XYZ file of N, CA and C in Angstrom:
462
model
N 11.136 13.043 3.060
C 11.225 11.728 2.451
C 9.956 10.939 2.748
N 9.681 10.083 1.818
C 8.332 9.005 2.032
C 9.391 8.078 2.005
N 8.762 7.278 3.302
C 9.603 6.032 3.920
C 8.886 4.998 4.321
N 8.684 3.731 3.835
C 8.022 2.272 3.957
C 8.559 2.085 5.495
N 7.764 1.604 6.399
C 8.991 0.255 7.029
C 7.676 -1.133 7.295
N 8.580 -1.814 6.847
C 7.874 -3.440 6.956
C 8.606 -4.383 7.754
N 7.629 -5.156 8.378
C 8.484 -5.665 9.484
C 7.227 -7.119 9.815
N 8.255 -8.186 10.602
C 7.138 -9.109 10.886
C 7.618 -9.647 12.148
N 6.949 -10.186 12.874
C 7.455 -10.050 14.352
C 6.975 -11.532 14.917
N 7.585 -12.351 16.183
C 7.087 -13.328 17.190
C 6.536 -12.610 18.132
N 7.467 -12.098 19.414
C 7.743 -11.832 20.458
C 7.391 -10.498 20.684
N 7.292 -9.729 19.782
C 7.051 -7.810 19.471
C 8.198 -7.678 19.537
N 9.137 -7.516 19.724
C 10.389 -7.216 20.089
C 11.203 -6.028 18.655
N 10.372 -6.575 17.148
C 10.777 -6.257 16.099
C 9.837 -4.969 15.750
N 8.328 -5.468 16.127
C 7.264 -4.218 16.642
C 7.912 -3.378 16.773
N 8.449 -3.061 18.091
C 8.665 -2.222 19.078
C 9.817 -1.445 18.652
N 10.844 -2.456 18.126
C 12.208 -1.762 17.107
C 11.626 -0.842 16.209
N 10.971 -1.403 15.616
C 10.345 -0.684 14.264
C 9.981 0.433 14.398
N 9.078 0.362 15.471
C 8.293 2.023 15.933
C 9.439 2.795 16.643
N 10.345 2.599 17.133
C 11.563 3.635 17.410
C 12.114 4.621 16.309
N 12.539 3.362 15.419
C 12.489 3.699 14.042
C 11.399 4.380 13.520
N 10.664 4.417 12.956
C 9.470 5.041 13.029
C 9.299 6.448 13.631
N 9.815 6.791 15.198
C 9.239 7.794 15.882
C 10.655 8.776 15.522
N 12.122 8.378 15.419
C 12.611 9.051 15.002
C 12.878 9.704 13.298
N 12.225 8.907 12.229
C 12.267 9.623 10.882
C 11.117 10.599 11.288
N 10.163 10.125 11.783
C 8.484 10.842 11.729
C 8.721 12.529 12.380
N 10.087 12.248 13.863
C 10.536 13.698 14.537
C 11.445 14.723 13.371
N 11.997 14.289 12.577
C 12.807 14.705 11.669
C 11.802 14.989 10.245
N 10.404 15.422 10.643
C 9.521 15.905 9.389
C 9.592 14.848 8.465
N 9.492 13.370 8.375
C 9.611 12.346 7.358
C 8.208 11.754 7.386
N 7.171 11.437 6.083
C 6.479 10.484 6.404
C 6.656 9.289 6.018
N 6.285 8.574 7.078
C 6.652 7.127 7.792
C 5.314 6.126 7.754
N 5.223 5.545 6.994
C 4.234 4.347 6.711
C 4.682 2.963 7.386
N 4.253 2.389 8.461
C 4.958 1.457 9.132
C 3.330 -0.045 9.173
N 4.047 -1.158 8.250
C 2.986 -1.943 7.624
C 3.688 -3.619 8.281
N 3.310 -4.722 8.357
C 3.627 -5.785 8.230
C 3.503 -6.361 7.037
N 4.718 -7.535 6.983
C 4.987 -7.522 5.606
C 3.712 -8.535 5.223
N 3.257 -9.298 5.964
C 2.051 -9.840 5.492
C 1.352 -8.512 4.895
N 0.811 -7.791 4.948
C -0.247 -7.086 4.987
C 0.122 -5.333 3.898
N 1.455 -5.916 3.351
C 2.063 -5.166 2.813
C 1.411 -5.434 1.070
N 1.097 -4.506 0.090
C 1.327 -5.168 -1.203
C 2.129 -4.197 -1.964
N 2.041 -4.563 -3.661
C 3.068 -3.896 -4.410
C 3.157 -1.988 -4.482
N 1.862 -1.908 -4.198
C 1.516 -0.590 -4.390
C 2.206 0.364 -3.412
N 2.546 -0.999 -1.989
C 3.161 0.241 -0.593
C 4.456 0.687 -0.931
N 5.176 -0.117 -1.565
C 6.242 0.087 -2.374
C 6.520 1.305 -3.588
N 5.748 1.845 -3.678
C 6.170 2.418 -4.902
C 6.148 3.929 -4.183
N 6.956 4.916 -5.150
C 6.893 6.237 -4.692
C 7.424 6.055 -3.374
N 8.458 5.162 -2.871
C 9.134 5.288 -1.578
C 10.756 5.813 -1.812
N 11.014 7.309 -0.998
C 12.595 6.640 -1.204
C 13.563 5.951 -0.383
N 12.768 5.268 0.580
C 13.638 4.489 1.958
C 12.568 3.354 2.244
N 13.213 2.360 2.143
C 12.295 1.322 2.352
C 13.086 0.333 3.861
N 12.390 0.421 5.361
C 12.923 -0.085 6.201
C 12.528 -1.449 6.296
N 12.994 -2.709 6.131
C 12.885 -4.168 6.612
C 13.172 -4.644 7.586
N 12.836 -4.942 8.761
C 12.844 -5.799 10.025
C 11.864 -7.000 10.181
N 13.218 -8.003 10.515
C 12.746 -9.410 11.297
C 13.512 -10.217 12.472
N 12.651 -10.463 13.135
C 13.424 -11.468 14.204
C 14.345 -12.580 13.490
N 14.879 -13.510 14.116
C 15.647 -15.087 13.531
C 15.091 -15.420 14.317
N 14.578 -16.675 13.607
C 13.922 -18.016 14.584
C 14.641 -19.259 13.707
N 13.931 -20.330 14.571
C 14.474 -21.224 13.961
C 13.440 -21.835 13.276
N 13.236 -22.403 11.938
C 12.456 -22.570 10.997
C 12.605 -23.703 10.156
N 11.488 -24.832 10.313
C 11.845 -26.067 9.564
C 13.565 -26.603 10.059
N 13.326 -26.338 11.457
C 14.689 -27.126 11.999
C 16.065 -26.751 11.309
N 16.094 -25.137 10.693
C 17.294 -24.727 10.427
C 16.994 -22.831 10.980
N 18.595 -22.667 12.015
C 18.645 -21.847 12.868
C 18.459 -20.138 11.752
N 18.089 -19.262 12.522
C 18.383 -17.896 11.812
C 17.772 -17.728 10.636
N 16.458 -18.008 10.581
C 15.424 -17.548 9.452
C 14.548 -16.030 9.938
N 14.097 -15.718 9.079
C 13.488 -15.002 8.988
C 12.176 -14.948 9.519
N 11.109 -14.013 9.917
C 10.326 -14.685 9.943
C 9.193 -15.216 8.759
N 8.273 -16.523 9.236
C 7.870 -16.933 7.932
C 6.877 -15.850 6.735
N 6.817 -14.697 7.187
C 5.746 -13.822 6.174
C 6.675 -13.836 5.158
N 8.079 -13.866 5.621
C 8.830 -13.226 4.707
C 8.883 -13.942 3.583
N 8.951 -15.548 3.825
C 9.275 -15.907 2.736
C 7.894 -16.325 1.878
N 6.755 -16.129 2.069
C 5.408 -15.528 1.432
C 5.764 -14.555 0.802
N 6.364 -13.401 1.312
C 6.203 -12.353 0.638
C 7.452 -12.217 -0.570
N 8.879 -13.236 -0.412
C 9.874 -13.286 -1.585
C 8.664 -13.793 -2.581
N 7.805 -14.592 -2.452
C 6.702 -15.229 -4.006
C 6.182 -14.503 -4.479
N 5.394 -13.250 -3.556
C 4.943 -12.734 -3.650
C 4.879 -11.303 -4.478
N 6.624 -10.622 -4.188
C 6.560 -9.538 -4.721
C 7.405 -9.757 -6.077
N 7.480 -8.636 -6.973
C 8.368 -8.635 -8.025
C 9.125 -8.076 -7.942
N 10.070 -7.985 -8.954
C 10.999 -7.321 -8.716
C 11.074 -5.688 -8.634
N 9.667 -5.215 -9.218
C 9.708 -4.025 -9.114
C 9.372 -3.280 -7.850
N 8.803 -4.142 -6.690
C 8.736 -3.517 -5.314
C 10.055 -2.807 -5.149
N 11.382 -3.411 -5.462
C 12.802 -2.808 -4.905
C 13.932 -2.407 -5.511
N 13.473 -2.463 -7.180
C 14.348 -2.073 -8.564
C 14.821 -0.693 -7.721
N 15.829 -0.339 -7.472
C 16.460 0.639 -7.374
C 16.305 1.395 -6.268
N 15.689 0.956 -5.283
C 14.863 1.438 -4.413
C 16.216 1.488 -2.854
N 15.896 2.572 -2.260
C 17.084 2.751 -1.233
C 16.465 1.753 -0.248
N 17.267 0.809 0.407
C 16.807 0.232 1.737
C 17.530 -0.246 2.508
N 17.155 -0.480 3.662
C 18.049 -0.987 4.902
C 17.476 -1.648 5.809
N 18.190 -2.581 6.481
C 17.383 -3.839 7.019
C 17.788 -3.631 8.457
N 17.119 -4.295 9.394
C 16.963 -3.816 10.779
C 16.819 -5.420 10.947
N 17.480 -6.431 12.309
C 17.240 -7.661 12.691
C 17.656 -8.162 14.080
N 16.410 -8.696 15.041
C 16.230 -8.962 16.013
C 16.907 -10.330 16.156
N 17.631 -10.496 17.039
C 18.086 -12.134 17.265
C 18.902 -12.124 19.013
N 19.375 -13.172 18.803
C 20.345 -13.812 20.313
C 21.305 -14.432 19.830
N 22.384 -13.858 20.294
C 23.907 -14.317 19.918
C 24.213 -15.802 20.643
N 23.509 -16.423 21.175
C 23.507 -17.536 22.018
C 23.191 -18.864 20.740
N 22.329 -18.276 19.825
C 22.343 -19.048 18.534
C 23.771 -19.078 17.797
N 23.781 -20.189 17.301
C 24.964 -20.555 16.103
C 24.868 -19.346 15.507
N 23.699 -19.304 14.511
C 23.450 -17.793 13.268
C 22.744 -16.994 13.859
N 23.678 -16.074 14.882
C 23.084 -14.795 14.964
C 22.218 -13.610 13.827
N 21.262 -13.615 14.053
C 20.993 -12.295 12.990
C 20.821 -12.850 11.751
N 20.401 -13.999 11.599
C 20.326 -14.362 10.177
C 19.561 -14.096 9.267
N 18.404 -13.767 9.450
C 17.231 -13.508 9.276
C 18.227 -12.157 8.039
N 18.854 -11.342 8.951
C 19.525 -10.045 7.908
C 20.080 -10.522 7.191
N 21.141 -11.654 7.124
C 21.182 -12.281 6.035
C 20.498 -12.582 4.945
N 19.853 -13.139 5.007
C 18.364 -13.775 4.142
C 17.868 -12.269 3.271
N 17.777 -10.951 4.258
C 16.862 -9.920 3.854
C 17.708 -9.066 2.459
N 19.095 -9.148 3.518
C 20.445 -8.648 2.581
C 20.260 -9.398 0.760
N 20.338 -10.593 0.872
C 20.264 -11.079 -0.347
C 18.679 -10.849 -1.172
N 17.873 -10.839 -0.223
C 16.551 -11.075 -1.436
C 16.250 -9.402 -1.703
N 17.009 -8.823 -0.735
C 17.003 -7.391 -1.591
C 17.575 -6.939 -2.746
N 18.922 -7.242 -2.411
C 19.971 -7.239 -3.681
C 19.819 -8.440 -5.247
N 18.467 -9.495 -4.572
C 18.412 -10.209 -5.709
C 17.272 -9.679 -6.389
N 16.144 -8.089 -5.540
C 15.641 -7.906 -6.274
C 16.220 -6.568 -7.192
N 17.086 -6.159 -7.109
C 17.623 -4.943 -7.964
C 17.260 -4.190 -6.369
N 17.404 -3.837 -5.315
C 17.665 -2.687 -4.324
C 18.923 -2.554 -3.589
N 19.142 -1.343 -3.083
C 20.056 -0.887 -2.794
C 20.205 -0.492 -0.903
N 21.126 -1.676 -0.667
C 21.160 -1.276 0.840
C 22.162 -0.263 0.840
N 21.886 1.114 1.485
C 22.398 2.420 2.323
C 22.652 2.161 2.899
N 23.286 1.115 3.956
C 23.910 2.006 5.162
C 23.970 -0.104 5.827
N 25.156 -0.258 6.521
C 24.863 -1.518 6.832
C 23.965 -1.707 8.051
N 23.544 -2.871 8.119
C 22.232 -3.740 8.516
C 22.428 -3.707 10.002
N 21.531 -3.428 10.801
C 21.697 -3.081 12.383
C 21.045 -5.082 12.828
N 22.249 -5.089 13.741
C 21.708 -6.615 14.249
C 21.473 -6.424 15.596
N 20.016 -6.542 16.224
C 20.219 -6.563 17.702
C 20.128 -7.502 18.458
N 20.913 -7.764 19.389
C 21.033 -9.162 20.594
C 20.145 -8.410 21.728
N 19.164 -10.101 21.445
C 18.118 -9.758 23.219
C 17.629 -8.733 23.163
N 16.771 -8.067 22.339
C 16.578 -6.680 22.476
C 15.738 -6.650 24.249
N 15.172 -7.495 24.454
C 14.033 -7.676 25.804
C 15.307 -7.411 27.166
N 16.086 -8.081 27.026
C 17.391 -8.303 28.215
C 18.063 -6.653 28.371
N 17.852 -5.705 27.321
C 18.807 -5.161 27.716
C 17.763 -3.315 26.906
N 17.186 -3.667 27.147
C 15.899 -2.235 26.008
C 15.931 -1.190 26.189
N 16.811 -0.984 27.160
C 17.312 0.848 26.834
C 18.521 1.127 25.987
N 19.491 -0.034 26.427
C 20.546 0.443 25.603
C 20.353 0.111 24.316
N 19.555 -1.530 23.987
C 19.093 -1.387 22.559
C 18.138 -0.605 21.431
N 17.339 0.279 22.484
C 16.655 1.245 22.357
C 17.631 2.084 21.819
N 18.530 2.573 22.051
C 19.199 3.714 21.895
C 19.936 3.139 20.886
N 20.665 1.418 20.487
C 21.301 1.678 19.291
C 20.023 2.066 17.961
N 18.597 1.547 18.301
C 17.979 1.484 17.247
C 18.271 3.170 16.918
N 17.800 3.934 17.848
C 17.256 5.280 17.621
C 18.730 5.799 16.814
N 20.042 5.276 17.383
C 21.556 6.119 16.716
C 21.247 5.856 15.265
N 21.067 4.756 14.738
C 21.106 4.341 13.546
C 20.153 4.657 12.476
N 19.139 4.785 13.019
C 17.838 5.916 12.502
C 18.343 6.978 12.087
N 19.393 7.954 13.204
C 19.339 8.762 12.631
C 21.012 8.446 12.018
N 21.718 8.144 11.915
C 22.848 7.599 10.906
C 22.199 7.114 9.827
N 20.865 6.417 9.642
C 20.532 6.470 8.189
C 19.836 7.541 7.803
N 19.108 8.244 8.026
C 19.156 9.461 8.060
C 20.095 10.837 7.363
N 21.038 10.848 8.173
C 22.186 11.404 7.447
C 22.445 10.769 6.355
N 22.392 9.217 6.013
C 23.359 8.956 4.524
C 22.320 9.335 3.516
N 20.813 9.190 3.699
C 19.813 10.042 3.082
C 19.880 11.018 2.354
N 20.184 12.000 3.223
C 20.405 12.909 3.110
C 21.785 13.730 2.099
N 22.522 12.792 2.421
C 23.964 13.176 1.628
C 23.987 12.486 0.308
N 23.253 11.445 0.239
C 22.877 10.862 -1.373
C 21.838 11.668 -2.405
């Protein structure tokens, strides 16, 4: 499989997710293009059949569980044909100590599905990834390869 993952980060925390992700499609013979979404354009998109999205939640213009801000540069930015039909699944860093945990996947969930793409497999939310990075380490890596498998069976 040729597999995008785009991701935009504060803290690295979403970095660091990403490349887990990353190190397990890449062990499983996949190539793995791993870009920030700033730095992403229409072209990285195309000829993908797995497109991975990760972002932290911050709080943004004084409302909790955004995304981070590339992202919403990059909703102006792309068309709809970056994700017309396109398999993807969203990955999101946050702290359950916030009102909107994980919101940011929220946000990603919809502007995917509002561009014509197709989330596989539901959306991994991680709490504190810094507080606790082995065991969140290990949900990233389960779910890698649980998307993986649905890949595979589609």
């Amino acid at each position: 499989m040729n597999i995008l993952i785009v991701y935009a980060t504060f803290s690295n925390s979403t970095a660091l997710a990403t490349q887990l992700v990353a190190e397990e499609l890449t062990k499983n013979s996949h190539t793995v293009t791993v870009k920030k979404i700033r730095d992403a354009d229409m072209n990285d998109f195309a000829h993908r059949d797995l497109i991975v999205i990760a972002s932290p939640s911050w709080l943004v213009a004084g409302k909790e569980g955004q995304p981070h801000d590339d992202y919403f540069a990059a909703k102006e930015r792309f068309t709809q044909e970056a994700f017309k039909g396109k398999k993807c699944a969203i990955m999101g860093m946050g702290d359950s100590t916030y009102a909107h945990f994980c919101g940011a996947v929220d946000f990603l969930q919809e502007w995917v599905q509002q561009m014509a793409g197709i989330v596989v497999e539901p959306s991994l939310r991680i709490d504190g990834f810094y507080f606790e990075q082995d065991k969140n380490s290990e949900l990233i890596r389960q779910w890698a390869n649980t998307l993986l498998k649905k890949m595979q069976q589609s």
